[in-house]
Amino acid sequence: PPKTTTTHPPKTTTTPPPKTTTTHPPKTTTTHQPNTTTTHHPNTTTTHQPNTTTTHQPNTTTTHHPNPNTTTTHQPNTTTTHQPNTTTTHQPNTTTPTTAPPTPTQPANLTQGTYNVTGTDGNVCILAQMTLRLMVQYKNTTNSMVQGVFIVQPQQTRASGNCSHTKSSLMLSFHQGHITFLFTKDSKKNSVFVDSVDVSLNYMFPNAKETNFEATNSSVELFKTRIGHSYSCKNETVIMRPYLYLELSEQKIQAFNITKNTFGPADNCPADKPDYRVAIVVGVVLALLIIIVVIVYLIGRKKRTSGYQAL
């Protein structure tokens, strides 16, 4: 039989499309702080904050499309800069020195002050006029005893107190301390007197080793007078304790039963009362002298008479 020829169609060659190459930027290396665990996806740069742990789910595939026009820009590595350790320096403890009490200039002369206390009924229950000074004997830096004088200045002194039926008080306060008088009224004895005096002084005398001087004298009956009368004295000293004395002068005080805010009749202190004892003694002496002279005269006359004889 005739030879049969099989004709095959021409062989078709399939040309695959040109291969697209995706170019990625250089791989960025991230430096992590200690104790940080990071799981990265392919070609993915992750910047973590210090001491942060990031956990990614597994089996995640990132597919890049072969689009050459797409450009992926990665942020540059971020470097976290820690401030150096700061050292706090504490200042050493500072001790504030104790302020020394003030040393005001004392006036050369005593000044009389006028003080009063008003009761709850609005009436004056204590009236006082006097000059005050404190005499203090203290040790100086050489351990020698020295006498200091503190004069109470009325223009820098405030009067306060209270009054009841049988008790009243007068406090004279100044910058360096205070002086307090406590009055008692004894109706049975018809008398008013001070039964307690309190003194407190904080003052820096020259070269003194101490500055606080305090004392209370509650075993006295000072400025005693009749009810409704005032107490008057030119000069008087109250011994507070050894080496501390309160001197009062030009003094006039009244507590209780004050009428029309004025002093009642004055009862003088013993030092200001007239002393007739000297006059009595002088009178007795003069009388004795007169008697002696008369006796001597009579004796002499008798002797002269006996010397003559009758004719």
Short mmCIF file of C-alpha atoms in Angstrom, two decimals:
data_model
loop_
_atom_site.label_atom_id
_atom_site.label_comp_id
_atom_site.label_asym_id
_atom_site.label_seq_id
_atom_site.Cartn_x
_atom_site.Cartn_y
_atom_site.Cartn_z
CA PRO A 1 0.00 0.00 0.00
CA PRO A 2 1.06 3.39 -0.51
CA LYS A 3 3.08 4.97 2.38
CA THR A 4 0.99 7.18 4.51
CA THR A 5 2.56 10.28 5.77
CA THR A 6 1.24 11.80 8.93
CA THR A 7 1.64 15.44 9.06
CA HIS A 8 1.79 16.93 12.57
CA PRO A 9 1.01 20.46 13.14
CA PRO A 10 3.93 22.63 13.80
CA LYS A 11 5.20 22.37 17.35
CA THR A 12 4.03 25.22 19.35
CA THR A 13 6.45 26.58 21.80
CA THR A 14 4.96 28.33 24.86
CA THR A 15 7.01 31.20 25.98
CA PRO A 16 6.38 32.00 29.56
CA PRO A 17 6.00 35.58 30.46
CA PRO A 18 9.09 37.37 31.48
CA LYS A 19 10.03 36.75 35.09
CA THR A 20 9.42 39.66 37.36
CA THR A 21 12.05 40.32 39.93
CA THR A 22 11.13 42.18 43.11
CA THR A 23 13.96 44.13 44.63
CA HIS A 24 13.78 44.72 48.36
CA PRO A 25 15.80 47.27 50.21
CA PRO A 26 18.69 46.05 52.20
CA LYS A 27 17.74 44.07 55.22
CA THR A 28 17.57 46.17 58.32
CA THR A 29 19.03 44.81 61.45
CA THR A 30 17.29 45.75 64.68
CA THR A 31 19.24 45.75 67.92
CA HIS A 32 17.05 44.96 70.88
CA GLN A 33 17.60 45.72 74.52
CA PRO A 34 18.33 42.77 76.74
CA ASN A 35 15.42 40.55 77.79
CA THR A 36 13.42 41.38 74.57
CA THR A 37 12.13 38.51 72.42
CA THR A 38 11.06 39.40 68.85
CA THR A 39 9.73 37.08 66.13
CA HIS A 40 10.01 38.70 62.65
CA HIS A 41 8.10 38.02 59.45
CA PRO A 42 10.12 37.69 56.32
CA ASN A 43 11.68 40.93 55.21
CA THR A 44 9.81 42.88 57.91
CA THR A 45 11.66 45.23 60.22
CA THR A 46 10.08 45.86 63.62
CA THR A 47 11.40 48.43 66.04
CA HIS A 48 10.48 47.70 69.65
CA GLN A 49 10.63 49.91 72.70
CA PRO A 50 13.05 48.85 75.36
CA ASN A 51 11.92 46.06 77.70
CA THR A 52 8.86 45.22 75.49
CA THR A 53 8.10 41.60 74.55
CA THR A 54 6.21 41.11 71.24
CA THR A 55 4.73 37.70 70.45
CA HIS A 56 3.67 37.00 66.81
CA GLN A 57 1.34 34.23 65.70
CA PRO A 58 3.15 31.42 63.77
CA ASN A 59 2.44 30.25 60.17
CA THR A 60 1.97 33.69 58.72
CA THR A 61 3.11 34.04 55.10
CA THR A 62 3.78 37.38 53.54
CA THR A 63 3.35 37.41 49.74
CA HIS A 64 4.77 40.28 47.73
CA HIS A 65 3.01 41.10 44.50
CA PRO A 66 5.27 41.34 41.46
CA ASN A 67 4.47 44.95 40.90
CA PRO A 68 7.74 46.60 40.09
CA ASN A 69 6.29 50.02 40.64
CA THR A 70 5.70 49.33 44.27
CA THR A 71 8.45 50.51 46.51
CA THR A 72 8.54 49.61 50.18
CA THR A 73 10.31 52.15 52.31
CA HIS A 74 11.43 51.11 55.74
CA GLN A 75 12.01 53.56 58.51
CA PRO A 76 15.55 53.78 59.69
CA ASN A 77 16.52 52.08 62.88
CA THR A 78 15.49 53.97 65.94
CA THR A 79 18.05 54.20 68.63
CA THR A 80 16.79 54.75 72.16
CA THR A 81 19.19 56.78 74.22
CA HIS A 82 18.89 56.45 77.96
CA GLN A 83 19.82 59.29 80.19
CA PRO A 84 22.80 58.57 82.36
CA ASN A 85 22.18 57.73 85.97
CA THR A 86 21.49 60.84 87.96
CA THR A 87 22.97 61.12 91.41
CA THR A 88 21.05 63.30 93.83
CA THR A 89 23.25 65.02 96.36
CA HIS A 90 21.52 65.94 99.61
CA GLN A 91 22.62 68.96 101.49
CA PRO A 92 23.90 68.23 104.96
CA ASN A 93 21.50 68.86 107.83
CA THR A 94 21.55 72.45 108.88
CA THR A 95 20.89 73.41 112.49
CA THR A 96 19.29 76.81 112.96
CA PRO A 97 20.93 78.57 115.89
CA THR A 98 18.69 79.73 118.69
CA THR A 99 18.02 83.44 118.42
CA ALA A 100 19.26 85.31 121.43
CA PRO A 101 16.68 87.43 123.24
CA PRO A 102 16.66 91.10 122.31
CA THR A 103 18.64 93.66 124.22
CA PRO A 104 16.69 96.92 124.06
CA THR A 105 18.18 100.19 125.17
CA GLN A 106 16.94 100.94 128.64
CA PRO A 107 15.85 104.49 129.47
CA ALA A 108 17.88 106.35 132.04
CA ASN A 109 14.84 107.22 134.18
CA LEU A 110 11.90 105.18 135.44
CA THR A 111 8.57 105.91 133.76
CA GLN A 112 5.26 105.50 135.54
CA GLY A 113 2.64 103.47 133.72
CA THR A 114 -1.13 103.35 134.13
CA TYR A 115 -2.86 99.98 133.76
CA ASN A 116 -6.41 98.68 134.28
CA VAL A 117 -8.55 95.57 133.91
CA THR A 118 -12.23 95.63 132.95
CA GLY A 119 -14.61 92.96 134.25
CA THR A 120 -17.35 91.13 132.40
CA ASP A 121 -19.85 93.74 133.54
CA GLY A 122 -17.91 96.46 131.70
CA ASN A 123 -16.67 98.13 134.87
CA VAL A 124 -13.02 98.59 135.82
CA CYS A 125 -12.10 96.11 138.53
CA ILE A 126 -8.35 96.79 138.83
CA LEU A 127 -6.54 100.13 138.65
CA ALA A 128 -2.77 100.49 138.88
CA GLN A 129 -0.19 103.26 138.54
CA MET A 130 3.45 102.37 139.14
CA THR A 131 6.97 102.11 137.81
CA LEU A 132 8.53 98.65 137.63
CA ARG A 133 12.03 97.31 137.29
CA LEU A 134 13.68 93.95 137.85
CA MET A 135 17.01 93.65 139.64
CA VAL A 136 18.92 90.52 138.60
CA GLN A 137 22.21 89.18 139.85
CA TYR A 138 23.75 86.76 137.35
CA LYS A 139 27.04 85.08 136.49
CA ASN A 140 29.01 86.44 133.59
CA THR A 141 31.44 84.59 131.35
CA THR A 142 34.15 84.80 134.02
CA ASN A 143 31.78 83.33 136.68
CA SER A 144 31.65 86.64 138.52
CA MET A 145 28.35 87.82 140.02
CA VAL A 146 27.10 90.93 138.26
CA GLN A 147 23.92 92.94 138.84
CA GLY A 148 21.66 93.81 135.92
CA VAL A 149 18.62 96.07 135.78
CA PHE A 150 15.62 95.67 133.48
CA ILE A 151 13.14 98.56 133.39
CA VAL A 152 9.57 97.87 132.27
CA GLN A 153 8.59 100.41 129.62
CA PRO A 154 4.86 101.32 129.82
CA GLN A 155 4.58 102.20 126.11
CA GLN A 156 5.62 98.61 125.28
CA THR A 157 3.50 96.93 127.97
CA ARG A 158 -0.03 95.54 127.66
CA ALA A 159 -2.36 94.99 130.65
CA SER A 160 -4.77 92.05 130.80
CA GLY A 161 -6.52 89.98 133.45
CA ASN A 162 -9.86 88.96 134.87
CA CYS A 163 -12.02 89.57 137.91
CA SER A 164 -14.47 87.56 140.00
CA HIS A 165 -16.15 88.14 143.34
CA THR A 166 -13.11 87.32 145.49
CA LYS A 167 -10.26 86.77 143.00
CA SER A 168 -8.73 88.96 140.31
CA SER A 169 -5.50 89.10 138.32
CA LEU A 170 -3.40 91.71 136.58
CA MET A 171 -0.86 90.59 133.96
CA LEU A 172 1.58 93.10 132.51
CA SER A 173 3.01 91.63 129.30
CA PHE A 174 5.98 92.99 127.38
CA HIS A 175 8.21 91.59 124.64
CA GLN A 176 10.78 90.16 127.07
CA GLY A 177 8.35 88.56 129.56
CA HIS A 178 5.54 89.36 131.98
CA ILE A 179 4.70 90.26 135.59
CA THR A 180 1.45 88.93 137.12
CA PHE A 181 -0.30 89.95 140.33
CA LEU A 182 -3.09 87.83 141.90
CA PHE A 183 -5.47 89.68 144.24
CA THR A 184 -7.71 88.22 146.98
CA LYS A 185 -10.60 89.89 148.79
CA ASP A 186 -11.28 88.78 152.36
CA SER A 187 -14.63 90.19 153.40
CA LYS A 188 -14.36 88.83 156.95
CA LYS A 189 -11.18 90.81 157.57
CA ASN A 190 -12.28 93.74 155.37
CA SER A 191 -9.04 93.54 153.43
CA VAL A 192 -7.66 93.17 149.90
CA PHE A 193 -4.12 91.99 149.23
CA VAL A 194 -1.85 90.35 146.65
CA ASP A 195 -1.17 86.72 147.57
CA SER A 196 0.96 85.74 144.55
CA VAL A 197 3.45 87.44 142.22
CA ASP A 198 4.85 85.74 139.12
CA VAL A 199 7.81 87.08 137.12
CA SER A 200 9.22 85.82 133.83
CA LEU A 201 12.07 87.57 132.01
CA ASN A 202 13.96 86.49 128.89
CA TYR A 203 16.71 89.04 128.44
CA MET A 204 20.38 89.05 127.41
CA PHE A 205 22.36 91.03 129.92
CA PRO A 206 25.96 91.91 128.93
CA ASN A 207 28.24 88.86 129.09
CA ALA A 208 25.55 86.83 130.89
CA LYS A 209 25.71 83.03 130.92
CA GLU A 210 21.92 82.71 131.20
CA THR A 211 18.98 84.57 129.71
CA ASN A 212 15.88 83.15 131.41
CA PHE A 213 14.88 84.42 134.83
CA GLU A 214 11.64 83.11 136.34
CA ALA A 215 10.18 83.03 139.85
CA THR A 216 6.85 82.88 141.71
CA ASN A 217 6.25 84.12 145.25
CA SER A 218 2.93 82.84 146.59
CA SER A 219 3.56 83.08 150.33
CA VAL A 220 2.99 86.79 150.74
CA GLU A 221 0.29 89.32 151.60
CA LEU A 222 1.40 92.33 149.64
CA PHE A 223 -0.22 95.73 149.13
CA LYS A 224 -2.75 95.06 151.89
CA THR A 225 -5.54 97.61 152.20
CA ARG A 226 -9.18 97.92 153.22
CA ILE A 227 -11.95 97.05 150.78
CA GLY A 228 -12.76 100.07 148.65
CA HIS A 229 -9.42 101.71 149.43
CA SER A 230 -6.28 102.01 147.30
CA TYR A 231 -2.77 101.02 148.29
CA SER A 232 -0.10 103.72 148.02
CA CYS A 233 3.67 103.44 148.42
CA LYS A 234 6.64 105.51 147.29
CA ASN A 235 9.06 102.61 147.04
CA GLU A 236 8.80 98.90 147.73
CA THR A 237 10.81 95.76 146.92
CA VAL A 238 9.47 92.23 146.52
CA ILE A 239 12.00 89.40 146.87
CA MET A 240 11.13 86.82 144.22
CA ARG A 241 14.07 84.50 144.84
CA PRO A 242 17.74 84.95 145.68
CA TYR A 243 19.29 87.29 143.13
CA LEU A 244 15.91 88.32 141.62
CA TYR A 245 13.98 91.31 142.96
CA LEU A 246 10.94 93.27 141.80
CA GLU A 247 11.07 96.96 142.63
CA LEU A 248 7.94 99.13 142.55
CA SER A 249 7.87 102.89 143.00
CA GLU A 250 5.33 105.70 142.68
CA GLN A 251 2.85 102.95 143.32
CA LYS A 252 -0.94 103.17 143.61
CA ILE A 253 -3.07 100.02 143.25
CA GLN A 254 -6.69 99.12 143.88
CA ALA A 255 -8.65 95.94 143.19
CA PHE A 256 -12.41 95.41 143.75
CA ASN A 257 -15.06 97.97 144.66
CA ILE A 258 -13.83 100.70 142.33
CA THR A 259 -16.28 103.59 141.99
CA LYS A 260 -16.46 105.69 138.80
CA ASN A 261 -13.14 104.27 137.59
CA THR A 262 -11.19 106.27 140.18
CA PHE A 263 -9.02 105.32 143.15
CA GLY A 264 -10.55 105.16 146.57
CA PRO A 265 -9.01 106.66 149.74
CA ALA A 266 -5.33 105.79 149.99
CA ASP A 267 -3.87 103.49 152.63
CA ASN A 268 -0.14 104.13 152.83
CA CYS A 269 2.43 101.38 153.02
CA PRO A 270 4.25 100.99 156.38
CA ALA A 271 7.32 102.77 155.05
CA ASP A 272 5.27 105.87 154.18
CA LYS A 273 3.28 106.03 157.42
CA PRO A 274 4.38 108.72 159.91
CA ASP A 275 6.65 107.28 162.60
CA TYR A 276 5.90 108.96 165.95
CA ARG A 277 8.27 106.79 167.90
CA VAL A 278 11.23 109.09 167.30
CA ALA A 279 9.19 112.11 168.38
CA ILE A 280 8.07 110.30 171.51
CA VAL A 281 11.62 109.32 172.40
CA VAL A 282 12.86 112.86 171.80
CA GLY A 283 10.02 114.25 173.94
CA VAL A 284 10.80 111.85 176.77
CA VAL A 285 14.49 112.74 176.66
CA LEU A 286 13.73 116.46 176.72
CA ALA A 287 11.34 116.00 179.63
CA LEU A 288 13.98 114.10 181.56
CA LEU A 289 16.52 116.82 180.89
CA ILE A 290 14.11 119.46 182.09
CA ILE A 291 13.39 117.50 185.25
CA ILE A 292 17.09 116.97 185.86
CA VAL A 293 17.79 120.70 185.43
CA VAL A 294 14.98 121.63 187.85
CA ILE A 295 16.23 119.16 190.44
CA VAL A 296 19.78 120.42 190.16
CA TYR A 297 18.54 124.00 190.46
CA LEU A 298 16.51 123.23 193.57
CA ILE A 299 19.39 121.39 195.22
CA GLY A 300 21.79 124.22 194.50
CA ARG A 301 19.38 126.81 195.85
CA LYS A 302 18.89 124.85 199.05
CA LYS A 303 22.63 124.69 199.66
CA ARG A 304 23.02 128.43 199.20
CA THR A 305 20.17 129.13 201.63
CA SER A 306 21.66 126.90 204.34
CA GLY A 307 24.98 128.84 204.30
CA TYR A 308 23.55 132.02 205.89
CA GLN A 309 22.67 132.56 209.65
CA ALA A 310 19.89 134.69 210.96
CA LEU A 311 20.90 137.84 212.94
#
